[in-house]
CSV table of C-alpha atoms in Angstrom, one decimal:
chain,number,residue,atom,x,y,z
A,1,UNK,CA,180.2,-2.7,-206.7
A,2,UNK,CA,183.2,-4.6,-206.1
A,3,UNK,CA,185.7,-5.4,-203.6
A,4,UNK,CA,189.3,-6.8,-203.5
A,5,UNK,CA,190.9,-8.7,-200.9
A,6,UNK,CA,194.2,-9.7,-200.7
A,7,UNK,CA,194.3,-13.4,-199.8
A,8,UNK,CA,197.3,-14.3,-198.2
A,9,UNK,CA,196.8,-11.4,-195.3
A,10,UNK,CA,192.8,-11.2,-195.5
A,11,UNK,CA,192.4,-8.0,-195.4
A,12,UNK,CA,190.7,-5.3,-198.1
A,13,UNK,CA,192.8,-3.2,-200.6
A,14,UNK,CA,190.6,-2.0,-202.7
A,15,UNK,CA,186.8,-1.2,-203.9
A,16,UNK,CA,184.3,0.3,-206.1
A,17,UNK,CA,181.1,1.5,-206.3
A,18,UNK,CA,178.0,2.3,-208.2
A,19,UNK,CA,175.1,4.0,-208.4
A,20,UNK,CA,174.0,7.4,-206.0
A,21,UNK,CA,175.0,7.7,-202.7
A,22,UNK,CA,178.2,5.9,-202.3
A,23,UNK,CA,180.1,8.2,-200.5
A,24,UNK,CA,179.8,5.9,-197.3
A,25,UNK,CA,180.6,3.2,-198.8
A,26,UNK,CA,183.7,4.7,-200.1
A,27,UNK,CA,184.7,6.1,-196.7
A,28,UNK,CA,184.2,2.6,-195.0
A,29,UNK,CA,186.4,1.1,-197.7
A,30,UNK,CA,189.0,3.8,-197.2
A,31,UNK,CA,189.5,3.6,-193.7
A,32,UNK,CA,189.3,-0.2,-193.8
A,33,UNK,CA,191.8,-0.2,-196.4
A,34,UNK,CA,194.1,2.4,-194.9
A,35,UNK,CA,193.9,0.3,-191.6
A,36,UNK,CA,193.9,-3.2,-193.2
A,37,UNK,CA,191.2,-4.2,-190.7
A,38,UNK,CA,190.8,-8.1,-192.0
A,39,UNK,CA,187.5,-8.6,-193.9
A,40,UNK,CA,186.3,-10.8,-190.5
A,41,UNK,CA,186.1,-8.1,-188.6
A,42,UNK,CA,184.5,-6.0,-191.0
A,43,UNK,CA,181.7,-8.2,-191.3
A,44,UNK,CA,180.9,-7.2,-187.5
A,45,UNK,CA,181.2,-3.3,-188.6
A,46,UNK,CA,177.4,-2.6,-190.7
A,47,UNK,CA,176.8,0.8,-190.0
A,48,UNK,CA,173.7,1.2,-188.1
A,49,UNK,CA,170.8,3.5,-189.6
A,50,UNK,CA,171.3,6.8,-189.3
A,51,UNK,CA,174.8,6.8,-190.2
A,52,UNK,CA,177.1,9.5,-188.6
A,53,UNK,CA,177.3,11.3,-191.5
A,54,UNK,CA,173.5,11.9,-192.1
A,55,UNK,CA,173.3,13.3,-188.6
A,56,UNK,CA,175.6,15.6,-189.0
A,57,UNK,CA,173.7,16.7,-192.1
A,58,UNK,CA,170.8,17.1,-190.3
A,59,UNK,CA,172.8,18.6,-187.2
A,60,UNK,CA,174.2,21.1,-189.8
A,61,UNK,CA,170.5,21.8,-191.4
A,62,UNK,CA,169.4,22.4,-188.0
A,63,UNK,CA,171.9,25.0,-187.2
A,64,UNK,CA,170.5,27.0,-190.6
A,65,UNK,CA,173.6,25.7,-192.7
């Protein structure tokens, strides 16, 4: 995995990464990218555990989906 940050305005603009289950990763990356939210603040943002998008998973498992 990989991430590129431009410099001069500290924020992300671009990432990569590896392996199974990256989906999140890429999300985060996306919106942090397409909001140039500066790499400081992102530091504060680790997703806690569950993440949103395994509730909904199981929300949607619940419902018989």
């Amino acid at each position: 995995s990989k991430i590129v940050v431009d410099e001069s305005r500290r924020v992300l603009v671009g990432a990569t990464f590896t392996g199974p289950d990256t989906q999140e990763m890429v999300h985060a990356a996306t919106v942090a990218i397409v909001g140039a939210v500066p790499v400081e603040r992102l530091w504060h943002a680790v997703p806690s555990f569950p993440t949103v998008s395994e509730v909904w998973l199981r929300l949607l498992e619940e419902y018989g989906l």
